[in-house]
Coordinates of C-alpha atoms and ligand atoms in Angstrom, one line a residue:
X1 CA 59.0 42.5 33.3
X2 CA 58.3 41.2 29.8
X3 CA 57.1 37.3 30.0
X4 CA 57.8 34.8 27.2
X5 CA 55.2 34.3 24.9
X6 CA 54.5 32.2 21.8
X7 CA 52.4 33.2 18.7
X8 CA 50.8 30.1 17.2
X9 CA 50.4 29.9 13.8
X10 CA 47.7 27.5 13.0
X11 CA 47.8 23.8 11.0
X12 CA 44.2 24.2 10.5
X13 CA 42.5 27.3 10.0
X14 CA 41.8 29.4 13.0
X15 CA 38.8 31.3 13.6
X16 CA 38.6 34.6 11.2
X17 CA 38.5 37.7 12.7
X18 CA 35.1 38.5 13.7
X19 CA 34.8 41.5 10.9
X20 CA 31.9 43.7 12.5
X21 CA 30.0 47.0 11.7
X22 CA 30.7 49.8 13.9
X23 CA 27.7 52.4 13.8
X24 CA 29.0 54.5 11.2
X25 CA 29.2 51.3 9.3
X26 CA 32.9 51.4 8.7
X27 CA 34.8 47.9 9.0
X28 CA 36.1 46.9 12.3
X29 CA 38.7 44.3 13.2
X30 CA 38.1 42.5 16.9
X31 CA 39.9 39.3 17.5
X32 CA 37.7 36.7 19.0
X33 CA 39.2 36.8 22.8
X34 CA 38.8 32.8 23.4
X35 CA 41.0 32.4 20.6
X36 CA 43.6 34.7 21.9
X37 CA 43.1 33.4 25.0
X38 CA 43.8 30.1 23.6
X39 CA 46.7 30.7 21.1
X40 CA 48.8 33.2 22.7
X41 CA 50.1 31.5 25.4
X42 CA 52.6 33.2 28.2
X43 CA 54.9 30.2 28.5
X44 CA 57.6 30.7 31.3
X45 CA 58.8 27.2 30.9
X46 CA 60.3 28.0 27.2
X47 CA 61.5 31.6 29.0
X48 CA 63.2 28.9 31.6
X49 CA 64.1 26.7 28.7
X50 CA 66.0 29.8 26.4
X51 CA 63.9 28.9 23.7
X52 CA 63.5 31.7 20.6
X53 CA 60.0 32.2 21.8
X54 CA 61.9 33.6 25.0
X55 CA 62.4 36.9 24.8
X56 CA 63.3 38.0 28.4
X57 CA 66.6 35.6 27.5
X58 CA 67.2 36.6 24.3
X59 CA 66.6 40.3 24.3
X60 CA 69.1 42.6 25.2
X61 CA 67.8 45.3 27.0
X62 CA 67.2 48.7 25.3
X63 CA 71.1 49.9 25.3
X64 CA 72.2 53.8 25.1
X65 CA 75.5 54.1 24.8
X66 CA 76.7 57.2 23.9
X67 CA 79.5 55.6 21.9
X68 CA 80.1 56.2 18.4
X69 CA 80.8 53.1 16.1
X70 CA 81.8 52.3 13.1
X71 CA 80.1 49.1 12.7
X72 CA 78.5 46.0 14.4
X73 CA 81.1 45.0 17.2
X74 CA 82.5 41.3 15.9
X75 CA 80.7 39.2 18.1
X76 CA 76.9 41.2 17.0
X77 CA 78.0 40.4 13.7
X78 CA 79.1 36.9 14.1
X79 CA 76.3 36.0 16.3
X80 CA 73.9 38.3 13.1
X81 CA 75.7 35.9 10.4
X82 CA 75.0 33.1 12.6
X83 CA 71.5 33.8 12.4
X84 CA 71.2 34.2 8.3
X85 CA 73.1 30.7 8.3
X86 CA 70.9 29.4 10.9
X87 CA 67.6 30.2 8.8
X88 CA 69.2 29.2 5.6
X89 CA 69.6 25.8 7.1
X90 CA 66.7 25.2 9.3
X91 CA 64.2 27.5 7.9
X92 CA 62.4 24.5 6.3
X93 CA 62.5 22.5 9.5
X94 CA 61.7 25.6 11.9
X95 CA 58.3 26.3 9.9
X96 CA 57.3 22.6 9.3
X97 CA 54.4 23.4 12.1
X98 CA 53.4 25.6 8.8
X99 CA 50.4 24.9 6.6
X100 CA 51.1 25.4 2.8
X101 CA 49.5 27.5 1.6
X102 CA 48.5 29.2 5.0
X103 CA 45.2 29.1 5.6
X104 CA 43.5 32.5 5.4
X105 CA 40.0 33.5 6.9
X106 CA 37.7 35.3 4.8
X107 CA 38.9 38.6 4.0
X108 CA 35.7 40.4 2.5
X109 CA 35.3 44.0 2.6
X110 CA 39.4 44.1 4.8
X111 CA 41.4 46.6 2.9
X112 CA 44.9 45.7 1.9
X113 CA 47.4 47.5 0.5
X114 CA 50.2 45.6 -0.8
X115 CA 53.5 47.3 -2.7
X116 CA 55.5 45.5 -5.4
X117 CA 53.3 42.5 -6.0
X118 CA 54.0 42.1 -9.6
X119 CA 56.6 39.7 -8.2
X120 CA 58.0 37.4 -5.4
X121 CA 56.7 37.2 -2.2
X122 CA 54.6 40.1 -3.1
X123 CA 52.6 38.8 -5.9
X124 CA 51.6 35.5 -3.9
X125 CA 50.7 37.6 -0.9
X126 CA 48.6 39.2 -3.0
X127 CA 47.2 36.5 -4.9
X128 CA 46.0 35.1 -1.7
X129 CA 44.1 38.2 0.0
X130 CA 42.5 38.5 -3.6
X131 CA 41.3 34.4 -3.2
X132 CA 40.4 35.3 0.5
X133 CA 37.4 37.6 -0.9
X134 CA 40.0 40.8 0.2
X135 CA 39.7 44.3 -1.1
X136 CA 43.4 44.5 -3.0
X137 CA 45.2 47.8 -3.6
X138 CA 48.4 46.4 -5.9
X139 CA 50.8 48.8 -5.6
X140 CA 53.1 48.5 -8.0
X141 CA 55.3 50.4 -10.4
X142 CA 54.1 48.2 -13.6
X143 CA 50.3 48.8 -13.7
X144 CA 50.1 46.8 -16.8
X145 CA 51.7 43.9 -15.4
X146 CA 49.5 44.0 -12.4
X147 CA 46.3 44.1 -14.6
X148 CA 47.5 40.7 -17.0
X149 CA 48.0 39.1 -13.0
X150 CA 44.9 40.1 -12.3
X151 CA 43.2 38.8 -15.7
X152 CA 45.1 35.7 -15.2
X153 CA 43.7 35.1 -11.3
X154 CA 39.8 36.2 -12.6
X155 CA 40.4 32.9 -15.0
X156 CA 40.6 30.6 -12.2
X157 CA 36.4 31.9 -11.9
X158 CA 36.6 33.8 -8.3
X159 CA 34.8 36.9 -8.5
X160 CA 37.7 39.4 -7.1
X161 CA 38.3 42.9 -5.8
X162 CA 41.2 44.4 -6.8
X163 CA 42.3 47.5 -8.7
X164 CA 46.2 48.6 -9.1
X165 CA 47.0 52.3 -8.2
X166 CA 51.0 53.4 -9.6
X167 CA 54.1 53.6 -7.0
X168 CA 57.0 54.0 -8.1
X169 CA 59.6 53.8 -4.3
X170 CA 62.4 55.2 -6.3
X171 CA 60.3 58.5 -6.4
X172 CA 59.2 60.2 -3.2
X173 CA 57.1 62.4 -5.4
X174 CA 55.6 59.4 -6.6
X175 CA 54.7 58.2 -2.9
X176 CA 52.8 61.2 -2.1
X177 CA 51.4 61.0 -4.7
X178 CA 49.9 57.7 -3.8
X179 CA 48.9 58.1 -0.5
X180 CA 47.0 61.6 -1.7
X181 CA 45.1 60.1 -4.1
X182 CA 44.4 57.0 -1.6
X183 CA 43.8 59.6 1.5
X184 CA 41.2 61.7 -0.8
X185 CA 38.6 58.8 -1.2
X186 CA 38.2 58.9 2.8
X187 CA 38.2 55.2 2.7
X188 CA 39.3 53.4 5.6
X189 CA 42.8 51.2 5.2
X190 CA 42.6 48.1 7.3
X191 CA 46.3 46.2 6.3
X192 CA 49.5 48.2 4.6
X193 CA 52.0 45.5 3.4
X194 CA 55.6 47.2 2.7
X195 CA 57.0 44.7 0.7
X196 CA 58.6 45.9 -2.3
X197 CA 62.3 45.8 -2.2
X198 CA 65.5 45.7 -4.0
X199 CA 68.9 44.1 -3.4
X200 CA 70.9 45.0 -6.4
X201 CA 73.7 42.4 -5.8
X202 CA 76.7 43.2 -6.4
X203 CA 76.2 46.8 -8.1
X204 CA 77.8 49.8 -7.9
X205 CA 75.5 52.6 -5.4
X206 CA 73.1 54.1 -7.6
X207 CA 71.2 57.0 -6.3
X208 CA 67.6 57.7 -6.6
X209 CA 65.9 61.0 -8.4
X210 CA 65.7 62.1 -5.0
X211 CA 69.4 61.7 -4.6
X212 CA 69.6 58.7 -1.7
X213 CA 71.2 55.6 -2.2
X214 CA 68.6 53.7 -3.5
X215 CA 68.7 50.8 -1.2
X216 CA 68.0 52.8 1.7
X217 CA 65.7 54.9 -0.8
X218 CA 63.4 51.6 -1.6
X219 CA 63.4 49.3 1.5
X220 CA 63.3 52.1 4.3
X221 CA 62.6 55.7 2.8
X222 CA 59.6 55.6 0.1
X223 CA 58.0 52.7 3.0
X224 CA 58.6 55.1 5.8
X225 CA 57.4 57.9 4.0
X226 CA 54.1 55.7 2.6
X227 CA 53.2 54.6 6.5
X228 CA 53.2 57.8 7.9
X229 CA 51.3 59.8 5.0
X230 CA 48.7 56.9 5.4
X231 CA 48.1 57.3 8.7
X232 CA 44.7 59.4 8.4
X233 CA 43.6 55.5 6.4
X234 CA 45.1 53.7 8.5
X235 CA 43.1 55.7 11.2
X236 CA 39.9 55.0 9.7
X237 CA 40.4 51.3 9.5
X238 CA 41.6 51.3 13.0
X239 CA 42.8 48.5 14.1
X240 CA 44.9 48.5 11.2
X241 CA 48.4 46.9 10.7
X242 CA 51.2 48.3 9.2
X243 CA 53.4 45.0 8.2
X244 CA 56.9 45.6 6.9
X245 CA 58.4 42.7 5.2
X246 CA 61.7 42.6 6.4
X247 CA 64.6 40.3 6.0
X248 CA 66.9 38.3 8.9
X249 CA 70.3 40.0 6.8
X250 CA 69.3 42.8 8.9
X251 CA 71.0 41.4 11.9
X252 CA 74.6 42.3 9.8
X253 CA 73.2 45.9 9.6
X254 CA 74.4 48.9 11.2
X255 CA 73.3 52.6 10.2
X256 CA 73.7 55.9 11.4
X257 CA 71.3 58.8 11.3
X258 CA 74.4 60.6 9.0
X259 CA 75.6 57.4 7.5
X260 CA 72.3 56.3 5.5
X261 CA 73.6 57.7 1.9
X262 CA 76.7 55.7 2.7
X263 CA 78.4 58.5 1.1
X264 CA 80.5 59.5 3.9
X265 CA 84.0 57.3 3.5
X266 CA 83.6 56.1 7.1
X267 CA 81.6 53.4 6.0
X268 CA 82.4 52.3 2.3
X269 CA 79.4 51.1 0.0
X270 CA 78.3 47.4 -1.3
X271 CA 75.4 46.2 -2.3
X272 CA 75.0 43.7 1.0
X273 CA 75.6 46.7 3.1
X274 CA 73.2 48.9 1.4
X275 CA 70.5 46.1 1.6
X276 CA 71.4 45.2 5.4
X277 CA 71.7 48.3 6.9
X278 CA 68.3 49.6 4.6
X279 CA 66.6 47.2 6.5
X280 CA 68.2 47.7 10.0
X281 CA 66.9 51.3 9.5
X282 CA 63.5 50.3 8.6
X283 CA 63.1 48.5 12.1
X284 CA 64.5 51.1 13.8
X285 CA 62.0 53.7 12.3
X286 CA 59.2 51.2 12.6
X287 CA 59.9 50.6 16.2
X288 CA 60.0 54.2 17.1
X289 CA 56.7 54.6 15.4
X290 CA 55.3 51.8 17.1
X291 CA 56.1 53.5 20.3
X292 CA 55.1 57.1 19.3
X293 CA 51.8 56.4 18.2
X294 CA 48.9 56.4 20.5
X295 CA 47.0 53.4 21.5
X296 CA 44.0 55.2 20.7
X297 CA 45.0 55.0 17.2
X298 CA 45.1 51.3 17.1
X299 CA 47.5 51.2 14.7
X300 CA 49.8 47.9 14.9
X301 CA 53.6 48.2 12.9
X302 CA 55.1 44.6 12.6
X303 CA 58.1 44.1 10.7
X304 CA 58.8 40.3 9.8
X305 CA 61.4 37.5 7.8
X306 CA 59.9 36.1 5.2
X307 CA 63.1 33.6 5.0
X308 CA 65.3 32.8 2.1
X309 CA 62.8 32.8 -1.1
X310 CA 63.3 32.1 -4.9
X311 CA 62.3 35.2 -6.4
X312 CA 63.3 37.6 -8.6
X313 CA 65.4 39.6 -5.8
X314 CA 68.5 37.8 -7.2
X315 CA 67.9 39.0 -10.9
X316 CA 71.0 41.0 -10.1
X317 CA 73.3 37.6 -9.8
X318 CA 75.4 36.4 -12.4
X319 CA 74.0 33.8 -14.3
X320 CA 75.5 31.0 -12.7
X321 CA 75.1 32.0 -9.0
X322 CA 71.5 32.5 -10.4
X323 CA 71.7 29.1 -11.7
X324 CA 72.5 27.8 -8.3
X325 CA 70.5 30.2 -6.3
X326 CA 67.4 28.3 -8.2
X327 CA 68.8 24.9 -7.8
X328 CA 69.1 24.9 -4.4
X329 CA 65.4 24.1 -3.8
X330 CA 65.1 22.1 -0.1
X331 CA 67.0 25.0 1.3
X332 CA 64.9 28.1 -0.4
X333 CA 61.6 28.6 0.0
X334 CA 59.4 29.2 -2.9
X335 CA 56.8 32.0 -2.7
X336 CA 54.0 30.5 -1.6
X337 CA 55.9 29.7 1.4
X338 CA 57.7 32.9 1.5
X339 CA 54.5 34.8 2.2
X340 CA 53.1 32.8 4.8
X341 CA 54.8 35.3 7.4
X342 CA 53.3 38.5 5.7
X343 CA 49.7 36.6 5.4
X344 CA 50.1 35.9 9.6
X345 CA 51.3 39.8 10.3
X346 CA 48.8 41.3 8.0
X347 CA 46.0 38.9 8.7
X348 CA 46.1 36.6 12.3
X349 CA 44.0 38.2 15.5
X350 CA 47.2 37.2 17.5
X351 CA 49.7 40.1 16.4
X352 CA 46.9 42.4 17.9
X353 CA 47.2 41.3 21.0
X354 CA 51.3 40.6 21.2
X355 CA 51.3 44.1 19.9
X356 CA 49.7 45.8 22.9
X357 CA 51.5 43.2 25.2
X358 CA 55.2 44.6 24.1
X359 CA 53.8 48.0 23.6
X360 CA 52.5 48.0 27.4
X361 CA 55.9 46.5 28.5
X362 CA 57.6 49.7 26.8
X363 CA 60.0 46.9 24.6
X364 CA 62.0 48.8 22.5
X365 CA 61.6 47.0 19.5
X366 CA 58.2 46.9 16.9
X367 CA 56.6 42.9 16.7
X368 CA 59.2 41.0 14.8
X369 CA 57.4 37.8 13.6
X370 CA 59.8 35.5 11.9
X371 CA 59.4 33.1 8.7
X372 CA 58.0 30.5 10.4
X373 CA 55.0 33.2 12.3
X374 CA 56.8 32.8 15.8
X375 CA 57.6 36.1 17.3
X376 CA 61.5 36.8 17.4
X377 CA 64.0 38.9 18.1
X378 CA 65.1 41.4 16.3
X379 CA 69.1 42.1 16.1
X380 CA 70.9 43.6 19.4
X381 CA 71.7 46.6 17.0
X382 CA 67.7 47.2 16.6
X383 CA 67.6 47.7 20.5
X384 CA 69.8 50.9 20.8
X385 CA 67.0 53.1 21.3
X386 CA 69.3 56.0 21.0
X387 CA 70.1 55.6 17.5
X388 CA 66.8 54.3 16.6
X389 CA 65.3 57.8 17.8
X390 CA 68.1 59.2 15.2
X391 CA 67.0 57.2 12.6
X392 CA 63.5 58.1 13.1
X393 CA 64.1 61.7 13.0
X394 CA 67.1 61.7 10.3
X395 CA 63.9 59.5 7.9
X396 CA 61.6 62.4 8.5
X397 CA 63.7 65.0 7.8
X398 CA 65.3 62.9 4.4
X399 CA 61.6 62.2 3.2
X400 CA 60.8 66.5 3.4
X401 CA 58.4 65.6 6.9
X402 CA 58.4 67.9 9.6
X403 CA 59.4 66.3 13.0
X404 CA 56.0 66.3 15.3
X405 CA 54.4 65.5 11.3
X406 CA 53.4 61.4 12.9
X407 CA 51.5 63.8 15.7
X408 CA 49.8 66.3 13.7
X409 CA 48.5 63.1 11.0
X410 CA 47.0 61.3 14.1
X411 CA 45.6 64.7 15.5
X412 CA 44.1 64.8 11.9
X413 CA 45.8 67.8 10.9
X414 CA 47.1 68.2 7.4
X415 CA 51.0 67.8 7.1
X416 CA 53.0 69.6 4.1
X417 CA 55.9 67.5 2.7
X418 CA 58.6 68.2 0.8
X419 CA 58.1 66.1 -2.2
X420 CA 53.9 67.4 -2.7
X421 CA 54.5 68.6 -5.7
X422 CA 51.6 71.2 -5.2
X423 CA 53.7 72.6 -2.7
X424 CA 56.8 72.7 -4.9
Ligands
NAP501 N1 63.6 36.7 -1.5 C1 64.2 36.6 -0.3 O1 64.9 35.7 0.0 C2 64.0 37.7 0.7 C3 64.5 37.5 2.0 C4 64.3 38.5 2.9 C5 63.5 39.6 2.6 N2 63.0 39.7 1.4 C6 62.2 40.9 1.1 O2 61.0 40.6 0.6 C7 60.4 41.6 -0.2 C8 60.0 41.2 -1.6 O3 61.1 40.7 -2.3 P1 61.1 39.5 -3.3 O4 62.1 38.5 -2.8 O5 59.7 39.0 -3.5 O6 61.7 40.2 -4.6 P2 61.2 40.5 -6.0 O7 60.7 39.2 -6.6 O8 62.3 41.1 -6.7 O9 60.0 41.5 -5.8 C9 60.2 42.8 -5.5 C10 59.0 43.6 -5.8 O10 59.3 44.9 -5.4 C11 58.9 45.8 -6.5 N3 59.8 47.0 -6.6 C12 61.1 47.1 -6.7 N4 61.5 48.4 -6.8 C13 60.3 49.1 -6.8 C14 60.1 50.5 -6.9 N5 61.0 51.4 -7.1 N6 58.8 50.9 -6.8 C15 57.8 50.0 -6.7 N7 58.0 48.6 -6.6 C16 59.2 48.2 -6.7 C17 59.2 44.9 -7.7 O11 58.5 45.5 -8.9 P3 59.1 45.2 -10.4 O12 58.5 43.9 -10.7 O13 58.4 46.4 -11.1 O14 60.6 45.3 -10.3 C18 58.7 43.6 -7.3 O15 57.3 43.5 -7.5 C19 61.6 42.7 -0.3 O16 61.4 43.7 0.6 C20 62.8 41.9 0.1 O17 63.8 42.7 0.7 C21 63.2 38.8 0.4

């Protein structure tokens, strides 16, 4: 039986992870076990209580019904609207325990590779791993932007180590791209941030070149597609973390392994739904891969909330709902607090260790840390392991993957995809 727990995020800075030299002298992450054993606590008494950090209370067991929706059933989605209001209102109060910025440990010589940082949560996640002494990967699609970010960060006098590589998630072609020219230096990846995004508010459904929806094509596809083709990297920074900055509107999602183009006419587009259900999928694949891959390849997937942040993810608003968006400031987090959950997934010893705790307990749900670094629970939705399995293998076969391709990457065989152009 899974026991409550509760991830402490830190007011002062915890201990770093011990960074150490294996004999080959690749980079190795090993959490300092008095500090786990100090800051992730078991805590019945919050289980007893039915407090968020409860998750035998909370969680719905893994369900597999056989039924066929259409949607969320009204009480999932009132209880999942509950929860956007709920962190709209409280999020400030829920992550006052939070340091700001959050304090980082030294990152020398840790590999990070962080998509769409030219903006948002993105850019100050990234800003901060570069400060930290990290080795940054910016992948973005707007290189030059990325290098004038970087000139700008060199003029506060740290010495930094960062170079920009071109991504461009609207392009699958463009992903492998990516993660060939990464995967042919042989060099180990230690943390993989998915955070680029979109949320074209209240647009009419735009397809990508690839010809998906291109909600579903930036926030799950392109990201799915990125993790799995990095896995030999990933590998050889092992442990490694693959964090996926997700979003609490995901708890209004609902997809189906046939339904992801919402093309069909049984579910009819809008931009909320493309963005919700996007990111519903994405912790449905992310949970199946957490499950699927081996311990031995000490991998952790973590998706997370970053809460309700002033970025440039409304640029699609009208200009006075912009207006307000921007004026609402005690409710909205700005970046810097916005990132402070990626920082925490991608950075804190802890998620190691909760990690092999829910993977040993066979929960059917990937780490879900939220805005304020507490674990929580994902949607009820995000425990149908049925449908999650569908999603996984409906992604693999959308991004041109074959379906054992996540056994044959950690076996170290090569896998052919669809959109290599060399196989074309
Ligand atoms: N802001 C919030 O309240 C909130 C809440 C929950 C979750 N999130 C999630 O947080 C993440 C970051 O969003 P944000 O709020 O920081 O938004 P943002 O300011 O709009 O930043 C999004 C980043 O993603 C990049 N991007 C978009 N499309 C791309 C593509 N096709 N290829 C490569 N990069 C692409 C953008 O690059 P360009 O600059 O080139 O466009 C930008 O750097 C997203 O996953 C979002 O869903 C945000």
């Amino acid at each position: 039986m899974l026991i409550g727990i509760q991830l402490t995020a830190r007011k002062s800075v915890s201990q770093p992870w011990r960074w150490t030299e294996d004999a080959s002298s690749s980079v190795r992450i090993a959490p300092e076990p008095t500090m786990i054993g100090s800051e992730l606590r078991t805590d019945l008494r919050d289980a007893e209580r039915g407090q968020r950090s409860d998750f035998t209370a909370m969680a719905t067991p893994s369900r597999a019904s056989g039924e066929s929706k259409r949607g969320l059933p009204w009480l999932e989605w009132a209880r999942g609207w509950y929860s956007i209001c709920a962190e709209f209102l409280f999020q400030r109060i829920m992550a006052s325990h939070l340091e700001n910025p959050l304090p980082l440990p030294p990152l020398n010589g840790v590999t990070f590779i962080v998509t769409g940082c030219t903006s948002g949560i993105g850019l100050e996640t990234a800003r901060q791993l570069a400060m930290a002494g990290a080795h940054l990967v910016m992948a973005v699609r707007n290189t030059n932007l990325a290098h004038e970010l970087i000139r700008k960060w060199q003029a506060e006098g740290i010495p930094l180590d960062v170079e920009v590589m071109e991504i461009d998630l609207m392009s699958l072609k463009s992903v492998v791209r990516f993660a060939k020219a990464w995967n042919a230096r042989l060099q180990p990846v230690h943390v993989l941030i998915n955070n680029a995004g979109i949320f074209s508010i209240g647009e009419p459904q735009r397809f990508s070149e690839d010809g998906y929806e291109t909600h579903i094509q930036v926030n799950h596809l392109a990201a799915a597609l990125l993790s799995l083709l990095l896995i030999p990297s990933l590998i050889r920074g092992s442990p490694s973390r693959i964090v996926n900055v997700n979003s609490v509107m995901h708890n209004v999602g609902f997809v189906e392994a046939d339904g992801m183009n919402l093309v069909s006419g049984k579910r009819k587009f809008t931009s909320l739904r493309g963005y919700c259900d996007s990111k519903l999928a994405q912790i449905k694949f992310s949970s199946i891969l957490f499950k699927r891959l081996p311990a031995e390849a000490g991998i952790h997937v973590v998706c997370l909330s970053p809460g309700i942040v002033r970025t440039n993810v409304a640029r699609d608003l009208s200009s006075s709902l912009r207006t307000g968006y921007h004026w609402i400031p005690y409710f909205i987090l700005d970046p810097e607090e916005g990132c402070r959950s990626s920082l925490f997934a991608g950075t804190d010893p802890q998620i190691v260790e909760y990690s092999e705790l829910l993977k040993m307990e066979e929960w059917p749900v990937c780490p879900y840390i939220s805005h304020d670094c507490r674990p929580a629970n994902a949607s009820d939705e995000s425990h149908n392991l049925e449908t999650s399995k569908k999603i996984w293998e409906k992604t693999l076969e959308l991004v041109g993957l074959p379906a054992d391709a996540l056994e044959k990457l950690v076996a170290g065989e090569e896998v052919s995809c669809q959109y290599d152009e060399i196989d074309e």
